[in-house]
Amino acid sequence: MGEKQARKRKYLFFYCTCFLTILLLGIGCAATLNFQKRQQSEKSFKKGEKFIIKGRYKEALIEYEKVLRLFPKVSPGDNALFHIGLIWLHPGNPQRDYDKSLISFQSVIHNFPQTRLRETAKVLSYTVTELIRSKNDIKKLKKSADSLQNRLRKKNEEQTKTLKKQIEELKELKKRIGELKKQTGELKKQLRELKEIDIVIEEKKRDRDRKRDRE
């Protein structure tokens, strides 16, 4: 009886030892893996910072996205996502995109509720929202200005066309007036000639009357 209990205790001890060994190995592997991931993330952060300084924003995004894939829900994923938002907002970035920047900051707020970057992300999210609204307002105003300019151009073209027509009509009227003046001059000349003829006829008539009276 005592030997059986001793044997059971040995087996139990052996099983517990195996379980603890496996558990410790698992913890050790997980710790090693996490350490490696953190080393990779640190390298990517350093590369990202160097790329930003050099103005190579596309390469910087790739490095920060690597960190985010390694830590999608815990730090330093929040810091990587925050930097992604800054890159999309950076004035020196020729591919600057306010919408993508806003999505990044909002993701920091919603996916990392305990992050120390939460309040800063809120402020930047509000700022970017206002920038997007202002940008849209500018687009609408520009569209309205273009529409108004097109209407004015069309109206000016119509007025110019009307003015040209009026000028042509005025030229025709001047030409007609010139022709009428010429005709009037000819009629006056004919009238003078007729008057002269009447005077000659009248004188001849008076001469005949005088001769008749003398006879």
Coordinates of N, CA and C in Angstrom, one line a residue:
M1 N 0.8 -1.2 0.0 CA 0.0 0.0 0.0 C 0.9 1.2 0.0
G2 N 1.9 1.2 0.8 CA 2.8 2.4 0.9 C 3.6 2.6 -0.4
E3 N 3.9 1.4 -1.0 CA 4.7 1.5 -2.2 C 3.9 2.1 -3.3
K4 N 2.6 1.7 -3.4 CA 1.7 2.3 -4.4 C 1.6 3.8 -4.3
Q5 N 1.4 4.2 -3.1 CA 1.2 5.7 -2.9 C 2.5 6.4 -3.2
A6 N 3.7 5.8 -2.9 CA 4.9 6.4 -3.2 C 5.1 6.5 -4.7
R7 N 4.7 5.4 -5.4 CA 4.8 5.4 -6.9 C 3.9 6.4 -7.5
K8 N 2.7 6.6 -7.0 CA 1.8 7.6 -7.5 C 2.3 9.0 -7.3
R9 N 3.0 9.2 -6.1 CA 3.5 10.6 -5.8 C 4.7 10.8 -6.8
K10 N 5.5 9.8 -7.2 CA 6.5 9.9 -8.1 C 6.0 10.3 -9.5
Y11 N 4.9 9.6 -9.9 CA 4.3 9.9 -11.2 C 3.8 11.4 -11.2
L12 N 3.1 11.7 -10.1 CA 2.5 13.0 -10.1 C 3.6 14.1 -10.1
F13 N 4.7 13.8 -9.4 CA 5.8 14.8 -9.4 C 6.4 14.9 -10.8
F14 N 6.5 13.7 -11.5 CA 7.0 13.7 -12.8 C 6.1 14.5 -13.8
Y15 N 4.8 14.3 -13.7 CA 3.9 15.0 -14.6 C 3.9 16.5 -14.3
C16 N 4.0 16.9 -13.0 CA 4.0 18.3 -12.7 C 5.3 18.9 -13.2
T17 N 6.4 18.2 -13.1 CA 7.7 18.7 -13.6 C 7.7 18.9 -15.1
C18 N 7.1 17.9 -15.8 CA 7.0 18.0 -17.2 C 6.1 19.2 -17.6
F19 N 5.0 19.4 -16.9 CA 4.0 20.5 -17.2 C 4.7 21.8 -17.0
L20 N 5.4 21.9 -15.9 CA 6.1 23.2 -15.6 C 7.2 23.5 -16.6
T21 N 7.9 22.4 -17.0 CA 9.0 22.6 -18.0 C 8.4 23.1 -19.3
I22 N 7.3 22.4 -19.7 CA 6.7 22.9 -21.0 C 6.2 24.3 -20.8
L23 N 5.6 24.6 -19.7 CA 5.0 26.0 -19.4 C 6.2 27.0 -19.5
L24 N 7.3 26.7 -18.8 CA 8.4 27.6 -18.8 C 9.0 27.8 -20.1
L25 N 9.1 26.7 -20.9 CA 9.6 26.7 -22.3 C 8.7 27.6 -23.1
G26 N 7.4 27.5 -22.9 CA 6.5 28.3 -23.7 C 6.6 29.7 -23.4
I27 N 6.7 30.0 -22.1 CA 6.9 31.4 -21.6 C 8.2 32.0 -22.2
G28 N 9.2 31.1 -22.1 CA 10.5 31.6 -22.6 C 10.5 31.8 -24.1
C29 N 9.8 31.0 -24.8 CA 9.7 31.2 -26.3 C 8.9 32.5 -26.6
A30 N 7.8 32.6 -25.8 CA 7.0 33.8 -26.1 C 7.8 35.1 -25.7
A31 N 8.5 35.0 -24.6 CA 9.3 36.2 -24.3 C 10.4 36.5 -25.3
T32 N 11.0 35.4 -25.8 CA 12.0 35.5 -26.8 C 11.4 36.1 -28.1
L33 N 10.3 35.6 -28.5 CA 9.6 36.1 -29.7 C 9.2 37.6 -29.5
N34 N 8.7 37.9 -28.4 CA 8.3 39.3 -28.1 C 9.5 40.2 -28.1
F35 N 10.6 39.7 -27.6 CA 11.8 40.5 -27.6 C 12.3 40.8 -29.0
Q36 N 12.2 39.7 -29.8 CA 12.6 39.9 -31.2 C 11.8 40.9 -32.0
K37 N 10.5 40.8 -31.7 CA 9.5 41.7 -32.3 C 9.8 43.2 -31.9
R38 N 10.1 43.3 -30.6 CA 10.4 44.7 -30.2 C 11.7 45.2 -30.8
Q39 N 12.7 44.3 -30.9 CA 13.9 44.8 -31.6 C 13.7 45.2 -33.0
Q40 N 12.8 44.4 -33.7 CA 12.5 44.7 -35.1 C 11.7 46.1 -35.2
S41 N 10.8 46.3 -34.2 CA 10.1 47.5 -34.2 C 11.0 48.7 -33.9
E42 N 12.0 48.6 -33.1 CA 12.9 49.7 -32.8 C 13.7 50.0 -34.0
K43 N 14.2 49.0 -34.8 CA 14.9 49.2 -36.0 C 14.0 49.9 -37.0
S44 N 12.8 49.5 -37.1 CA 11.9 50.2 -38.1 C 11.6 51.6 -37.7
F45 N 11.5 51.9 -36.4 CA 11.3 53.3 -35.9 C 12.5 54.2 -36.3
K46 N 13.7 53.6 -36.1 CA 14.9 54.4 -36.4 C 14.9 54.7 -37.9
K47 N 14.6 53.6 -38.7 CA 14.7 53.8 -40.2 C 13.6 54.8 -40.6
G48 N 12.4 54.7 -40.0 CA 11.3 55.6 -40.3 C 11.7 57.1 -40.1
E49 N 12.4 57.3 -38.9 CA 12.8 58.7 -38.6 C 13.8 59.2 -39.6
K50 N 14.8 58.4 -40.0 CA 15.8 58.8 -40.9 C 15.1 59.1 -42.3
F51 N 14.2 58.3 -42.7 CA 13.5 58.5 -44.0 C 12.7 59.8 -44.0
I52 N 12.1 60.1 -42.9 CA 11.3 61.4 -42.8 C 12.3 62.6 -42.9
I53 N 13.4 62.5 -42.2 CA 14.4 63.6 -42.3 C 14.9 63.8 -43.7
K54 N 15.0 62.7 -44.4 CA 15.5 62.8 -45.8 C 14.3 63.1 -46.8
G55 N 13.1 63.2 -46.3 CA 12.0 63.4 -47.2 C 11.5 62.2 -48.0
R56 N 11.9 61.0 -47.5 CA 11.5 59.8 -48.2 C 10.3 59.2 -47.4
Y57 N 9.2 59.9 -47.7 CA 8.0 59.6 -46.9 C 7.4 58.2 -47.2
K58 N 7.5 57.8 -48.4 CA 6.9 56.5 -48.8 C 7.6 55.4 -48.0
E59 N 9.0 55.4 -48.0 CA 9.8 54.4 -47.3 C 9.5 54.5 -45.8
A60 N 9.3 55.7 -45.3 CA 9.0 55.8 -43.8 C 7.7 55.2 -43.5
L61 N 6.7 55.3 -44.4 CA 5.4 54.7 -44.1 C 5.5 53.2 -44.1
I62 N 6.4 52.6 -44.9 CA 6.6 51.2 -45.0 C 7.1 50.7 -43.6
E63 N 8.1 51.4 -43.1 CA 8.7 51.0 -41.8 C 7.7 51.1 -40.7
Y64 N 6.9 52.1 -40.6 CA 5.9 52.2 -39.5 C 4.8 51.2 -39.7
E65 N 4.5 50.9 -40.9 CA 3.4 49.9 -41.1 C 4.0 48.5 -40.7
K66 N 5.3 48.3 -40.8 CA 5.8 47.0 -40.3 C 5.6 46.9 -38.8
V67 N 5.9 48.0 -38.1 CA 5.7 48.0 -36.6 C 4.2 47.7 -36.3
L68 N 3.3 48.4 -37.1 CA 1.9 48.2 -36.8 C 1.4 46.8 -37.0
R69 N 2.0 46.1 -38.0 CA 1.6 44.7 -38.2 C 2.1 43.8 -37.1
L70 N 3.3 44.2 -36.5 CA 3.8 43.4 -35.3 C 3.0 43.7 -34.1
F71 N 2.5 44.9 -33.9 CA 1.8 45.3 -32.7 C 0.5 46.0 -33.1
P72 N -0.5 45.3 -33.6 CA -1.7 45.9 -34.1 C -2.6 46.5 -33.0
K73 N -2.5 46.0 -31.8 CA -3.4 46.3 -30.7 C -2.7 46.9 -29.5
V74 N -1.4 46.8 -29.4 CA -0.7 47.2 -28.2 C 0.5 48.1 -28.7
S75 N 1.1 48.8 -27.7 CA 2.2 49.6 -27.9 C 3.4 48.8 -28.3
P76 N 4.2 49.2 -29.3 CA 4.3 50.5 -29.9 C 3.5 50.7 -31.2
G77 N 2.5 49.9 -31.4 CA 1.7 50.0 -32.6 C 1.0 51.4 -32.6
D78 N 0.6 51.9 -31.4 CA -0.1 53.2 -31.3 C 0.8 54.3 -31.8
N79 N 2.1 54.2 -31.4 CA 3.1 55.2 -31.8 C 3.3 55.1 -33.3
A80 N 3.4 53.9 -33.9 CA 3.6 53.8 -35.3 C 2.4 54.3 -36.1
L81 N 1.2 54.0 -35.6 CA 0.0 54.5 -36.3 C -0.1 56.1 -36.2
F82 N 0.4 56.6 -35.1 CA 0.4 58.1 -34.9 C 1.3 58.7 -35.9
H83 N 2.5 58.1 -36.1 CA 3.5 58.6 -37.0 C 3.0 58.5 -38.5
I84 N 2.2 57.4 -38.8 CA 1.7 57.3 -40.1 C 0.7 58.5 -40.4
G85 N -0.1 58.8 -39.4 CA -1.0 60.0 -39.5 C -0.2 61.3 -39.8
L86 N 0.9 61.4 -39.0 CA 1.7 62.6 -39.2 C 2.3 62.7 -40.6
I87 N 2.8 61.5 -41.1 CA 3.4 61.5 -42.5 C 2.3 61.9 -43.5
W88 N 1.1 61.4 -43.4 CA 0.1 61.8 -44.4 C -0.3 63.3 -44.2
L89 N 0.0 63.9 -43.1 CA -0.3 65.3 -42.8 C 0.8 66.2 -43.2
H90 N 2.0 65.6 -43.3 CA 3.2 66.4 -43.4 C 3.2 67.3 -44.7
P91 N 3.4 68.7 -44.5 CA 3.4 69.6 -45.6 C 4.4 69.3 -46.7
G92 N 5.5 68.6 -46.3 CA 6.5 68.3 -47.3 C 6.3 67.1 -48.1
N93 N 5.2 66.3 -47.7 CA 4.9 65.1 -48.5 C 4.1 65.4 -49.7
P94 N 4.7 65.1 -50.9 CA 3.9 65.4 -52.1 C 2.7 64.6 -52.3
Q95 N 2.6 63.5 -51.6 CA 1.4 62.6 -51.6 C 0.5 62.9 -50.4
R96 N 0.6 64.1 -49.8 CA -0.2 64.4 -48.6 C -1.6 64.1 -48.8
D97 N -2.2 63.4 -47.8 CA -3.6 63.0 -47.9 C -4.3 63.2 -46.6
Y98 N -5.2 64.3 -46.5 CA -5.8 64.6 -45.2 C -6.8 63.4 -44.8
D99 N -7.4 62.8 -45.7 CA -8.4 61.8 -45.3 C -7.7 60.6 -44.7
K100 N -6.5 60.2 -45.3 CA -5.8 59.0 -44.7 C -5.2 59.4 -43.4
S101 N -4.8 60.7 -43.2 CA -4.3 61.2 -41.9 C -5.3 61.1 -40.9
L102 N -6.5 61.5 -41.2 CA -7.7 61.5 -40.3 C -8.0 60.1 -39.8
I103 N -8.0 59.1 -40.8 CA -8.2 57.7 -40.5 C -7.2 57.2 -39.5
S104 N -6.0 57.6 -39.7 CA -4.9 57.1 -38.8 C -5.1 57.6 -37.4
F105 N -5.3 58.9 -37.2 CA -5.5 59.5 -35.9 C -6.8 58.9 -35.2
Q106 N -7.8 58.7 -35.9 CA -9.0 58.1 -35.4 C -8.8 56.7 -35.0
S107 N -8.0 56.0 -35.7 CA -7.6 54.6 -35.4 C -6.8 54.5 -34.1
V108 N -6.0 55.5 -33.9 CA -5.2 55.6 -32.6 C -6.2 55.7 -31.4
I109 N -7.2 56.6 -31.6 CA -8.2 56.8 -30.6 C -9.0 55.6 -30.3
H110 N -9.5 54.9 -31.3 CA -10.4 53.8 -31.1 C -9.7 52.5 -30.8
N111 N -8.6 52.2 -31.4 CA -7.9 50.9 -31.3 C -6.9 50.9 -30.1
F112 N -6.6 52.1 -29.6 CA -5.6 52.1 -28.5 C -6.2 53.1 -27.4
P113 N -7.3 52.7 -26.7 CA -7.9 53.6 -25.8 C -7.1 54.0 -24.6
Q114 N -6.0 53.2 -24.3 CA -5.2 53.5 -23.1 C -3.9 54.2 -23.5
T115 N -3.7 54.5 -24.8 CA -2.5 55.2 -25.2 C -2.3 56.6 -24.7
R116 N -1.1 57.0 -24.4 CA -0.8 58.3 -23.9 C -0.9 59.3 -25.1
L117 N -1.0 58.8 -26.3 CA -1.2 59.7 -27.5 C -2.6 60.0 -27.8
R118 N -3.5 59.5 -27.0 CA -5.0 59.6 -27.3 C -5.4 61.1 -27.4
E119 N -5.1 61.9 -26.4 CA -5.5 63.3 -26.4 C -4.9 64.1 -27.6
T120 N -3.6 63.8 -27.9 CA -3.0 64.5 -29.0 C -3.6 64.1 -30.3
A121 N -4.0 62.8 -30.4 CA -4.6 62.3 -31.6 C -6.0 62.9 -31.8
K122 N -6.7 63.2 -30.7 CA -8.0 63.8 -30.7 C -7.9 65.2 -31.3
V123 N -6.9 66.0 -30.8 CA -6.6 67.3 -31.2 C -6.3 67.4 -32.7
L124 N -5.4 66.5 -33.1 CA -5.0 66.4 -34.5 C -6.2 66.0 -35.4
S125 N -7.0 65.0 -34.9 CA -8.1 64.6 -35.6 C -9.1 65.7 -35.9
Y126 N -9.3 66.5 -34.9 CA -10.2 67.7 -35.0 C -9.6 68.7 -36.0
T127 N -8.3 68.9 -35.9 CA -7.6 69.9 -36.8 C -7.7 69.4 -38.3
V128 N -7.5 68.1 -38.5 CA -7.5 67.6 -39.9 C -9.0 67.7 -40.4
T129 N -9.9 67.4 -39.5 CA -11.3 67.5 -39.9 C -11.7 68.9 -40.4
E130 N -11.2 69.9 -39.7 CA -11.4 71.3 -40.1 C -10.7 71.6 -41.4
L131 N -9.5 71.0 -41.6 CA -8.7 71.2 -42.9 C -9.5 70.6 -44.0
I132 N -10.1 69.4 -43.8 CA -10.8 68.8 -44.9 C -12.1 69.6 -45.2
R133 N -12.7 70.1 -44.2 CA -13.9 71.0 -44.4 C -13.6 72.2 -45.1
S134 N -12.5 72.9 -44.7 CA -12.0 74.1 -45.4 C -11.7 73.8 -46.9
K135 N -11.0 72.7 -47.1 CA -10.6 72.3 -48.5 C -11.8 72.1 -49.3
N136 N -12.9 71.4 -48.8 CA -14.1 71.2 -49.5 C -14.8 72.5 -49.8
D137 N -14.8 73.4 -48.8 CA -15.4 74.7 -49.0 C -14.7 75.5 -50.1
I138 N -13.4 75.4 -50.1 CA -12.6 76.1 -51.2 C -13.0 75.5 -52.5
K139 N -13.1 74.2 -52.6 CA -13.5 73.6 -53.9 C -14.9 74.1 -54.3
K140 N -15.8 74.1 -53.4 CA -17.2 74.6 -53.7 C -17.1 76.1 -54.2
L141 N -16.4 76.9 -53.5 CA -16.2 78.3 -53.9 C -15.6 78.5 -55.2
K142 N -14.6 77.7 -55.5 CA -13.9 77.7 -56.8 C -14.8 77.3 -57.9
K143 N -15.6 76.2 -57.6 CA -16.6 75.8 -58.6 C -17.6 76.9 -58.9
S144 N -18.1 77.5 -57.8 CA -19.0 78.6 -58.0 C -18.4 79.8 -58.8
A145 N -17.1 80.1 -58.5 CA -16.4 81.2 -59.2 C -16.3 80.8 -60.6
D146 N -15.9 79.6 -60.9 CA -15.8 79.1 -62.3 C -17.1 79.2 -63.1
S147 N -18.2 78.8 -62.4 CA -19.5 78.9 -63.0 C -19.9 80.3 -63.3
L148 N -19.6 81.2 -62.3 CA -19.9 82.6 -62.5 C -19.1 83.2 -63.6
Q149 N -17.8 82.9 -63.7 CA -16.9 83.3 -64.7 C -17.4 82.9 -66.1
N150 N -17.8 81.6 -66.2 CA -18.4 81.1 -67.4 C -19.6 81.8 -67.9
R151 N -20.5 82.1 -66.9 CA -21.7 82.9 -67.2 C -21.4 84.3 -67.7
L152 N -20.4 84.9 -67.0 CA -20.0 86.3 -67.4 C -19.4 86.3 -68.8
R153 N -18.6 85.2 -69.1 CA -17.9 85.1 -70.4 C -18.9 84.9 -71.5
K154 N -19.9 84.1 -71.2 CA -21.0 83.8 -72.1 C -21.8 85.1 -72.4
K155 N -22.1 85.8 -71.3 CA -22.8 87.1 -71.4 C -22.0 88.1 -72.2
N156 N -20.7 88.2 -71.9 CA -19.9 89.1 -72.6 C -19.8 88.8 -74.1
E157 N -19.7 87.5 -74.4 CA -19.7 87.0 -75.8 C -21.0 87.4 -76.5
E158 N -22.1 87.2 -75.8 CA -23.4 87.6 -76.4 C -23.5 89.1 -76.6
Q159 N -23.0 89.9 -75.6 CA -23.1 91.3 -75.7 C -22.1 91.8 -76.8
T160 N -21.0 91.2 -76.9 CA -20.1 91.5 -78.0 C -20.7 91.2 -79.4
K161 N -21.4 90.1 -79.4 CA -22.0 89.7 -80.7 C -23.1 90.7 -81.0
T162 N -23.9 91.1 -80.0 CA -24.9 92.1 -80.2 C -24.4 93.4 -80.6
L163 N -23.3 93.8 -80.0 CA -22.6 95.1 -80.3 C -22.1 95.1 -81.7
K164 N -21.5 94.0 -82.1 CA -21.0 93.9 -83.5 C -22.1 94.0 -84.5
K165 N -23.2 93.4 -84.2 CA -24.4 93.5 -85.0 C -24.9 94.9 -85.1
Q166 N -25.0 95.6 -84.0 CA -25.4 97.0 -83.9 C -24.4 97.9 -84.7
I167 N -23.1 97.6 -84.6 CA -22.1 98.3 -85.4 C -22.4 98.1 -86.9
E168 N -22.6 96.9 -87.3 CA -22.9 96.6 -88.7 C -24.1 97.3 -89.2
E169 N -25.2 97.3 -88.3 CA -26.4 98.0 -88.7 C -26.2 99.5 -88.8
L170 N -25.3 100.1 -87.9 CA -25.0 101.5 -87.9 C -24.3 101.8 -89.2
K171 N -23.3 101.0 -89.6 CA -22.6 101.2 -90.8 C -23.6 101.2 -92.0
E172 N -24.5 100.3 -92.0 CA -25.5 100.2 -93.1 C -26.3 101.5 -93.1
L173 N -26.7 102.0 -91.9 CA -27.5 103.2 -91.8 C -26.7 104.4 -92.4
K174 N -25.4 104.5 -92.0 CA -24.6 105.6 -92.5 C -24.4 105.5 -94.0
K175 N -24.3 104.3 -94.5 CA -24.2 104.1 -96.0 C -25.5 104.5 -96.6
R176 N -26.6 104.2 -96.0 CA -27.9 104.5 -96.6 C -28.1 106.1 -96.5
I177 N -27.7 106.7 -95.4 CA -27.8 108.1 -95.2 C -26.9 108.8 -96.3
G178 N -25.7 108.2 -96.5 CA -24.9 108.8 -97.6 C -25.5 108.7 -99.0
E179 N -26.2 107.6 -99.3 CA -26.9 107.4 -100.5 C -28.0 108.4 -100.6
L180 N -28.8 108.6 -99.5 CA -29.9 109.5 -99.5 C -29.4 111.0 -99.7
K181 N -28.3 111.3 -99.1 CA -27.7 112.6 -99.2 C -27.3 112.9 -100.7
K182 N -26.8 111.8 -101.3 CA -26.4 112.0 -102.7 C -27.6 112.1 -103.6
Q183 N -28.7 111.4 -103.3 CA -29.9 111.5 -104.0 C -30.5 112.9 -103.8
T184 N -30.4 113.4 -102.6 CA -31.0 114.7 -102.3 C -30.2 115.8 -103.0
G185 N -28.9 115.6 -103.1 CA -28.1 116.6 -103.8 C -28.5 116.6 -105.3
E186 N -28.7 115.4 -105.9 CA -29.1 115.3 -107.3 C -30.4 115.9 -107.5
L187 N -31.3 115.7 -106.6 CA -32.7 116.3 -106.7 C -32.6 117.8 -106.6
K188 N -31.8 118.3 -105.7 CA -31.7 119.8 -105.6 C -31.1 120.3 -106.9
K189 N -30.1 119.6 -107.4 CA -29.5 120.1 -108.7 C -30.6 120.1 -109.8
Q190 N -31.4 119.0 -109.9 CA -32.5 119.0 -110.8 C -33.5 120.1 -110.6
L191 N -33.8 120.4 -109.3 CA -34.7 121.4 -109.0 C -34.2 122.8 -109.4
R192 N -32.9 123.0 -109.2 CA -32.3 124.3 -109.7 C -32.4 124.4 -111.2
E193 N -32.1 123.3 -111.8 CA -32.1 123.3 -113.3 C -33.6 123.6 -113.8
L194 N -34.5 123.0 -113.1 CA -35.9 123.2 -113.5 C -36.3 124.7 -113.3
K195 N -35.8 125.2 -112.2 CA -36.1 126.7 -111.9 C -35.5 127.5 -112.9
E196 N -34.3 127.2 -113.3 CA -33.6 128.0 -114.4 C -34.4 127.9 -115.7
I197 N -34.9 126.7 -116.0 CA -35.7 126.5 -117.2 C -36.9 127.4 -117.1
D198 N -37.6 127.3 -116.0 CA -38.8 128.1 -115.8 C -38.5 129.6 -115.9
I199 N -37.4 130.1 -115.4 CA -37.1 131.5 -115.6 C -36.9 131.8 -117.0
V200 N -36.2 131.0 -117.8 CA -35.9 131.2 -119.2 C -37.3 131.3 -119.9
I201 N -38.1 130.3 -119.6 CA -39.4 130.3 -120.3 C -40.2 131.5 -120.0
E202 N -40.2 131.9 -118.7 CA -40.9 133.1 -118.3 C -40.4 134.3 -119.0
E203 N -39.1 134.4 -119.1 CA -38.6 135.6 -119.8 C -39.0 135.6 -121.3
K204 N -38.9 134.5 -121.9 CA -39.4 134.4 -123.3 C -40.8 134.8 -123.4
K205 N -41.6 134.3 -122.5 CA -43.0 134.7 -122.5 C -43.2 136.2 -122.4
R206 N -42.5 136.8 -121.5 CA -42.6 138.2 -121.3 C -42.2 139.0 -122.6
D207 N -41.1 138.4 -123.2 CA -40.6 139.1 -124.4 C -41.7 139.0 -125.5
R208 N -42.4 137.9 -125.6 CA -43.4 137.7 -126.6 C -44.6 138.7 -126.3
D209 N -44.9 138.8 -125.0 CA -46.0 139.7 -124.6 C -45.6 141.1 -125.0
R210 N -44.4 141.5 -124.7 CA -44.0 142.9 -125.0 C -44.1 143.2 -126.5
K211 N -43.6 142.3 -127.3 CA -43.7 142.4 -128.8 C -45.2 142.6 -129.2
R212 N -46.0 141.8 -128.7 CA -47.4 141.8 -129.0 C -48.0 143.2 -128.7
D213 N -47.6 143.7 -127.5 CA -48.1 145.0 -127.1 C -47.7 146.1 -128.0
R214 N -46.5 146.0 -128.5 CA -46.0 147.0 -129.4 C -46.7 147.0 -130.7
E215 N -47.0 145.9 -131.2 CA -47.7 145.8 -132.5 C -49.1 146.3 -132.3

